[in-house]
C-alpha cells in the first residue's frame, strides 16, 4: 500500500508548484501529475464541465492504484473537494488561499489576494475570510491572463509584467503589505511580482508548503508513508501542444517526459 503513488492534478502546469514542495517534504513518494491544460483555466470553466474533468482525473488516478490524491488547484478545491471526498475512498488533500497566515502577518491590516473568479466567488473562500480576516481589509483581483501566461511559459515577458502591474499597483496604492497567491500557477510569477513591487516591502504567501505538510500528516495517519526509496514520477497532460514538454521542463528545471492523454 505505502509504495503506491500519489495523484496530483491541476487545471494545467500550475500545480507543479505543489508537486515541487511535495518532492521536498516527501522525497520517497512516487508521484503522478495530471495537467488538464486543454481545459485551463479552470477559473473560467463552466461548473458542470469542471465536475466532469475532476471525475475523469480522479478515475484516472484510481485506475493507476493511487493511494491518495492532491487537488493542486484552488478552483477545483473550492467547487469540487467535498463532492470528490464523498465519491472516493482514498484520502483527498485540498488546497485553499493562505488567508489565515496573511491576516496574522500584515502590519498595515491590509492584504491582497490574487485568485481566480470561481475561487473568489466560492463559499469556501468567503468562509475563510469570515473566520480569519475580519480584522483586516482584503483587496482582491481575479487576475485575467495570469494562468495563460504561465501555461505558455511567459513568466517574465513585458506582457506578463504589464498584467501584474495592472493588478498589483492598485493594491500597493491601497497600502497592502501582504499578498496571497490564491492559484497554484501564480508562484511561478513570484520573481515578476517582486519586480513590479519594486522597493516596496511586500510579503508574498502561497500554500505549497502547507499542502505538502497536510499530505504528510494524512499519509502518516493512514499509515501510508513510503519508507522505501523513490521509484518514479510520471507526468500527464490533456494538451497535445508540442510546447507542453518544454513548459514542464522550464518549471521543474529538469528533463521531464510528459505523456499526452487524449480525453
Tab-separated table of C-alpha atoms in Angstrom:
chain	number	residue	atom	x	y	z
A	1	UNK	CA	0.000	0.000	0.000
A	2	UNK	CA	2.640	2.538	1.027
A	3	UNK	CA	4.573	2.250	-2.248
A	4	UNK	CA	1.540	3.127	-4.342
A	5	UNK	CA	1.684	6.575	-5.979
A	6	UNK	CA	0.053	9.861	-5.011
A	7	UNK	CA	-2.040	11.557	-7.692
A	8	UNK	CA	-1.739	15.334	-8.065
A	9	UNK	CA	-3.793	17.380	-10.515
A	10	UNK	CA	-4.396	20.946	-11.606
A	11	UNK	CA	-6.023	22.778	-14.482
A	12	UNK	CA	-2.556	22.903	-16.004
A	13	UNK	CA	1.078	23.256	-15.037
A	14	UNK	CA	0.466	25.493	-12.007
A	15	UNK	CA	0.178	22.546	-9.647
A	16	UNK	CA	3.820	21.754	-10.330
A	17	UNK	CA	4.489	24.358	-7.621
A	18	UNK	CA	2.719	21.978	-5.214
A	19	UNK	CA	4.488	18.930	-6.628
A	20	UNK	CA	7.887	20.540	-6.018
A	21	UNK	CA	7.018	21.143	-2.358
A	22	UNK	CA	5.809	17.549	-2.003
A	23	UNK	CA	9.050	16.263	-3.513
A	24	UNK	CA	10.968	18.333	-0.973
A	25	UNK	CA	8.967	17.175	2.057
A	26	UNK	CA	8.327	13.582	0.924
A	27	UNK	CA	11.271	12.538	-1.279
A	28	UNK	CA	10.415	8.820	-1.103
A	29	UNK	CA	6.922	9.168	-2.519
A	30	UNK	CA	6.053	8.115	-6.067
A	31	UNK	CA	4.007	10.781	-7.827
A	32	UNK	CA	1.545	11.022	-10.706
A	33	UNK	CA	0.871	14.519	-12.034
A	34	UNK	CA	-2.008	15.381	-14.371
A	35	UNK	CA	-2.069	18.789	-16.062
A	36	UNK	CA	-5.512	19.384	-17.552
A	37	UNK	CA	-4.087	22.112	-19.755
A	38	UNK	CA	-6.583	21.524	-22.562
A	39	UNK	CA	-9.253	22.897	-20.209
A	40	UNK	CA	-7.224	25.617	-18.467
A	41	UNK	CA	-8.022	27.907	-16.830
A	42	UNK	CA	-10.499	26.171	-14.515
A	43	UNK	CA	-11.374	29.588	-13.098
A	44	UNK	CA	-13.362	30.379	-16.245
A	45	UNK	CA	-14.793	26.894	-16.826
A	46	UNK	CA	-18.487	26.020	-16.587
A	47	UNK	CA	-19.101	24.237	-13.290
A	48	UNK	CA	-20.603	21.109	-14.868
A	49	UNK	CA	-17.625	20.712	-17.208
A	50	UNK	CA	-15.298	21.198	-14.245
A	51	UNK	CA	-17.117	18.403	-12.421
A	52	UNK	CA	-16.685	16.097	-15.419
A	53	UNK	CA	-12.965	16.886	-15.597
A	54	UNK	CA	-12.410	16.253	-11.877
A	55	UNK	CA	-14.300	12.968	-12.133
A	56	UNK	CA	-12.249	11.834	-15.132
A	57	UNK	CA	-8.929	12.655	-13.452
A	58	UNK	CA	-9.906	11.001	-10.168
A	59	UNK	CA	-10.880	7.856	-12.095
A	60	UNK	CA	-7.578	8.042	-13.972
A	61	UNK	CA	-5.658	8.063	-10.681
A	62	UNK	CA	-7.831	5.302	-9.206
A	63	UNK	CA	-7.066	3.132	-12.245
A	64	UNK	CA	-3.364	3.615	-11.525
A	65	UNK	CA	-3.874	2.474	-7.934
A	66	UNK	CA	-3.190	5.846	-6.320
A	67	UNK	CA	-3.183	5.776	-2.520
A	68	UNK	CA	-4.131	9.468	-2.170
A	69	UNK	CA	-4.987	12.470	-4.318
A	70	UNK	CA	-3.968	16.131	-4.051
A	71	UNK	CA	-6.209	18.748	-5.635
A	72	UNK	CA	-3.462	21.231	-6.555
A	73	UNK	CA	-5.985	23.791	-7.722
A	74	UNK	CA	-7.847	26.373	-5.639
A	75	UNK	CA	-10.777	26.499	-8.069
A	76	UNK	CA	-11.297	22.717	-8.099
A	77	UNK	CA	-10.963	22.670	-4.314
A	78	UNK	CA	-13.493	25.452	-3.837
A	79	UNK	CA	-16.149	23.812	-6.006
A	80	UNK	CA	-15.410	20.071	-6.012
A	81	UNK	CA	-13.400	18.968	-2.955
A	82	UNK	CA	-16.304	17.880	-0.753
A	83	UNK	CA	-18.059	16.119	-3.621
A	84	UNK	CA	-14.873	14.224	-4.555
A	85	UNK	CA	-14.334	13.175	-0.939
A	86	UNK	CA	-17.836	11.708	-0.885
A	87	UNK	CA	-17.156	9.769	-4.093
A	88	UNK	CA	-13.742	8.207	-3.337
A	89	UNK	CA	-12.278	6.152	-0.514
A	90	UNK	CA	-8.677	7.321	-0.788
A	91	UNK	CA	-7.563	10.421	1.165
A	92	UNK	CA	-8.022	13.677	-0.761
A	93	UNK	CA	-5.899	16.696	0.179
A	94	UNK	CA	-7.378	20.023	-0.857
A	95	UNK	CA	-5.936	23.498	-1.111
A	96	UNK	CA	-7.123	26.962	-0.153
A	97	UNK	CA	-5.782	30.530	-0.268
A	98	UNK	CA	-3.487	31.385	2.655
A	99	UNK	CA	-5.819	33.983	4.182
A	100	UNK	CA	-5.155	32.947	7.788
A	101	UNK	CA	-1.346	33.407	7.776
A	102	UNK	CA	-1.650	36.600	5.728
A	103	UNK	CA	-4.044	38.109	8.271
A	104	UNK	CA	-1.581	37.278	11.034
A	105	UNK	CA	1.446	38.699	9.209
A	106	UNK	CA	0.120	42.016	7.927
A	107	UNK	CA	1.252	45.139	9.748
A	108	UNK	CA	-0.903	47.578	7.773
A	109	UNK	CA	-4.000	45.391	8.302
A	110	UNK	CA	-4.416	45.328	4.533
A	111	UNK	CA	-3.807	42.240	2.385
A	112	UNK	CA	-4.164	41.472	-1.305
A	113	UNK	CA	-5.459	38.250	-2.821
A	114	UNK	CA	-4.721	37.089	-6.353
A	115	UNK	CA	-7.112	34.253	-7.269
A	116	UNK	CA	-9.472	33.055	-9.995
A	117	UNK	CA	-13.063	34.208	-10.399
A	118	UNK	CA	-14.507	30.881	-9.193
A	119	UNK	CA	-12.294	30.890	-6.113
A	120	UNK	CA	-13.180	34.455	-5.138
A	121	UNK	CA	-16.913	33.763	-5.535
A	122	UNK	CA	-16.898	30.424	-3.700
A	123	UNK	CA	-18.479	29.770	-0.303
A	124	UNK	CA	-15.216	28.182	0.825
A	125	UNK	CA	-13.268	31.384	0.170
A	126	UNK	CA	-15.853	33.611	1.867
A	127	UNK	CA	-15.828	31.281	4.867
A	128	UNK	CA	-12.048	31.715	5.096
A	129	UNK	CA	-12.400	35.488	5.091
A	130	UNK	CA	-15.172	35.433	7.681
A	131	UNK	CA	-13.168	33.201	10.011
A	132	UNK	CA	-9.706	34.696	9.706
A	133	UNK	CA	-9.805	38.141	8.082
A	134	UNK	CA	-12.454	40.063	9.991
A	135	UNK	CA	-9.852	42.463	11.407
A	136	UNK	CA	-8.133	43.199	8.090
A	137	UNK	CA	-9.122	44.769	4.790
A	138	UNK	CA	-8.888	42.354	1.858
A	139	UNK	CA	-8.276	43.623	-1.693
A	140	UNK	CA	-8.963	41.067	-4.429
A	141	UNK	CA	-8.187	40.548	-8.097
A	142	UNK	CA	-9.163	37.679	-10.395
A	143	UNK	CA	-6.001	38.279	-12.452
A	144	UNK	CA	-7.169	37.719	-16.046
A	145	UNK	CA	-4.410	36.312	-18.211
A	146	UNK	CA	-2.108	35.139	-15.416
A	147	UNK	CA	-2.824	31.421	-15.864
A	148	UNK	CA	-2.423	31.647	-19.629
A	149	UNK	CA	0.972	33.340	-19.286
A	150	UNK	CA	2.256	30.543	-17.031
A	151	UNK	CA	0.768	27.864	-19.298
A	152	UNK	CA	2.768	29.383	-22.144
A	153	UNK	CA	5.969	29.701	-20.123
A	154	UNK	CA	5.809	33.517	-20.311
A	155	UNK	CA	6.935	34.169	-16.744
A	156	UNK	CA	8.716	37.495	-17.097
A	157	UNK	CA	7.866	38.924	-20.509
A	158	UNK	CA	6.826	42.552	-20.950
A	159	UNK	CA	3.214	41.414	-21.387
A	160	UNK	CA	3.345	39.457	-18.124
A	161	UNK	CA	4.891	42.382	-16.249
A	162	UNK	CA	2.153	44.673	-17.615
A	163	UNK	CA	-0.580	42.263	-16.458
A	164	UNK	CA	0.915	42.105	-12.972
A	165	UNK	CA	1.226	45.892	-12.811
A	166	UNK	CA	-2.459	46.297	-13.720
A	167	UNK	CA	-3.489	44.009	-10.858
A	168	UNK	CA	-0.870	44.786	-8.203
A	169	UNK	CA	-0.326	48.541	-8.396
A	170	UNK	CA	-3.860	49.475	-7.204
A	171	UNK	CA	-3.349	47.192	-4.189
A	172	UNK	CA	0.026	48.736	-3.404
A	173	UNK	CA	-1.580	52.164	-3.656
A	174	UNK	CA	-4.059	50.989	-1.011
A	175	UNK	CA	-1.081	50.103	1.248
A	176	UNK	CA	-1.203	46.302	1.289
A	177	UNK	CA	1.937	44.725	2.746
A	178	UNK	CA	0.996	41.065	2.250
A	179	UNK	CA	-0.096	39.313	-0.964
A	180	UNK	CA	-1.776	35.898	-1.102
A	181	UNK	CA	-1.205	33.860	-4.259
A	182	UNK	CA	-4.528	32.017	-4.397
A	183	UNK	CA	-3.835	29.999	-7.541
A	184	UNK	CA	-1.057	27.430	-7.898
A	185	UNK	CA	0.044	28.945	-11.207
A	186	UNK	CA	0.915	32.245	-9.561
A	187	UNK	CA	4.015	31.209	-7.535
A	188	UNK	CA	5.826	30.851	-10.856
A	189	UNK	CA	5.235	34.596	-11.304
A	190	UNK	CA	6.748	35.456	-7.920
A	191	UNK	CA	10.013	36.920	-9.386
A	192	UNK	CA	7.979	39.119	-11.750
A	193	UNK	CA	5.681	40.199	-8.903
A	194	UNK	CA	8.736	41.259	-6.904
A	195	UNK	CA	9.964	43.298	-9.867
A	196	UNK	CA	6.637	45.110	-10.087
A	197	UNK	CA	6.582	45.693	-6.308
A	198	UNK	CA	9.957	47.393	-6.654
A	199	UNK	CA	11.341	48.733	-3.396
A	200	UNK	CA	8.044	48.341	-1.514
A	201	UNK	CA	8.206	45.735	1.236
A	202	UNK	CA	5.714	43.048	0.261
A	203	UNK	CA	5.339	39.623	1.859
A	204	UNK	CA	4.169	37.075	-0.735
A	205	UNK	CA	2.465	33.917	0.522
A	206	UNK	CA	1.406	30.728	-1.252
A	207	UNK	CA	0.226	27.427	0.214
A	208	UNK	CA	2.585	24.852	-1.291
A	209	UNK	CA	4.354	24.020	1.983
A	210	UNK	CA	1.078	23.909	3.909
A	211	UNK	CA	-0.393	21.411	1.434
A	212	UNK	CA	2.658	19.152	1.484
A	213	UNK	CA	2.694	19.173	5.301
A	214	UNK	CA	-1.023	18.327	5.405
A	215	UNK	CA	-0.356	15.492	2.959
A	216	UNK	CA	2.426	14.226	5.228
A	217	UNK	CA	0.118	14.235	8.252
A	218	UNK	CA	-2.667	12.491	6.339
A	219	UNK	CA	-0.412	9.746	4.976
A	220	UNK	CA	1.030	9.217	8.441
A	221	UNK	CA	-2.452	8.965	9.988
A	222	UNK	CA	-3.418	6.331	7.405
A	223	UNK	CA	-0.066	4.518	7.715
A	224	UNK	CA	0.614	5.187	4.039
A	225	UNK	CA	4.023	6.899	4.188
A	226	UNK	CA	6.547	5.311	1.863
A	227	UNK	CA	9.759	4.470	3.730
A	228	UNK	CA	11.318	2.723	0.742
A	229	UNK	CA	13.285	4.512	-1.957
A	230	UNK	CA	11.618	6.700	-4.571
A	231	UNK	CA	10.940	4.829	-7.805
A	232	UNK	CA	9.168	7.145	-10.239
A	233	UNK	CA	7.338	10.362	-11.041
A	234	UNK	CA	5.006	10.310	-14.037
A	235	UNK	CA	3.618	13.356	-15.824
A	236	UNK	CA	0.490	13.541	-17.971
A	237	UNK	CA	-1.275	16.303	-19.880
A	238	UNK	CA	-4.576	16.644	-21.725
A	239	UNK	CA	-2.921	19.143	-24.072
A	240	UNK	CA	-1.203	17.888	-27.197
A	241	UNK	CA	0.720	21.141	-27.643
A	242	UNK	CA	4.284	20.500	-28.792
A	243	UNK	CA	5.378	23.123	-26.291
A	244	UNK	CA	3.924	21.285	-23.288
A	245	UNK	CA	7.026	19.253	-22.507
A	246	UNK	CA	9.191	22.371	-22.808
A	247	UNK	CA	6.996	24.181	-20.258
A	248	UNK	CA	7.222	21.254	-17.810
A	249	UNK	CA	10.989	21.250	-18.118
A	250	UNK	CA	11.129	25.024	-17.682
A	251	UNK	CA	9.039	24.986	-14.490
A	252	UNK	CA	10.700	21.896	-12.980
A	253	UNK	CA	14.220	22.904	-14.097
A	254	UNK	CA	14.981	19.382	-15.317
A	255	UNK	CA	14.327	16.996	-18.188
A	256	UNK	CA	10.782	15.686	-17.977
A	257	UNK	CA	8.795	13.304	-20.179
A	258	UNK	CA	5.115	14.225	-20.482
A	259	UNK	CA	2.560	11.704	-21.758
A	260	UNK	CA	-0.417	13.034	-23.699
A	261	UNK	CA	-3.836	11.768	-22.568
A	262	UNK	CA	-6.489	12.209	-25.237
A	263	UNK	CA	-9.709	12.741	-23.305
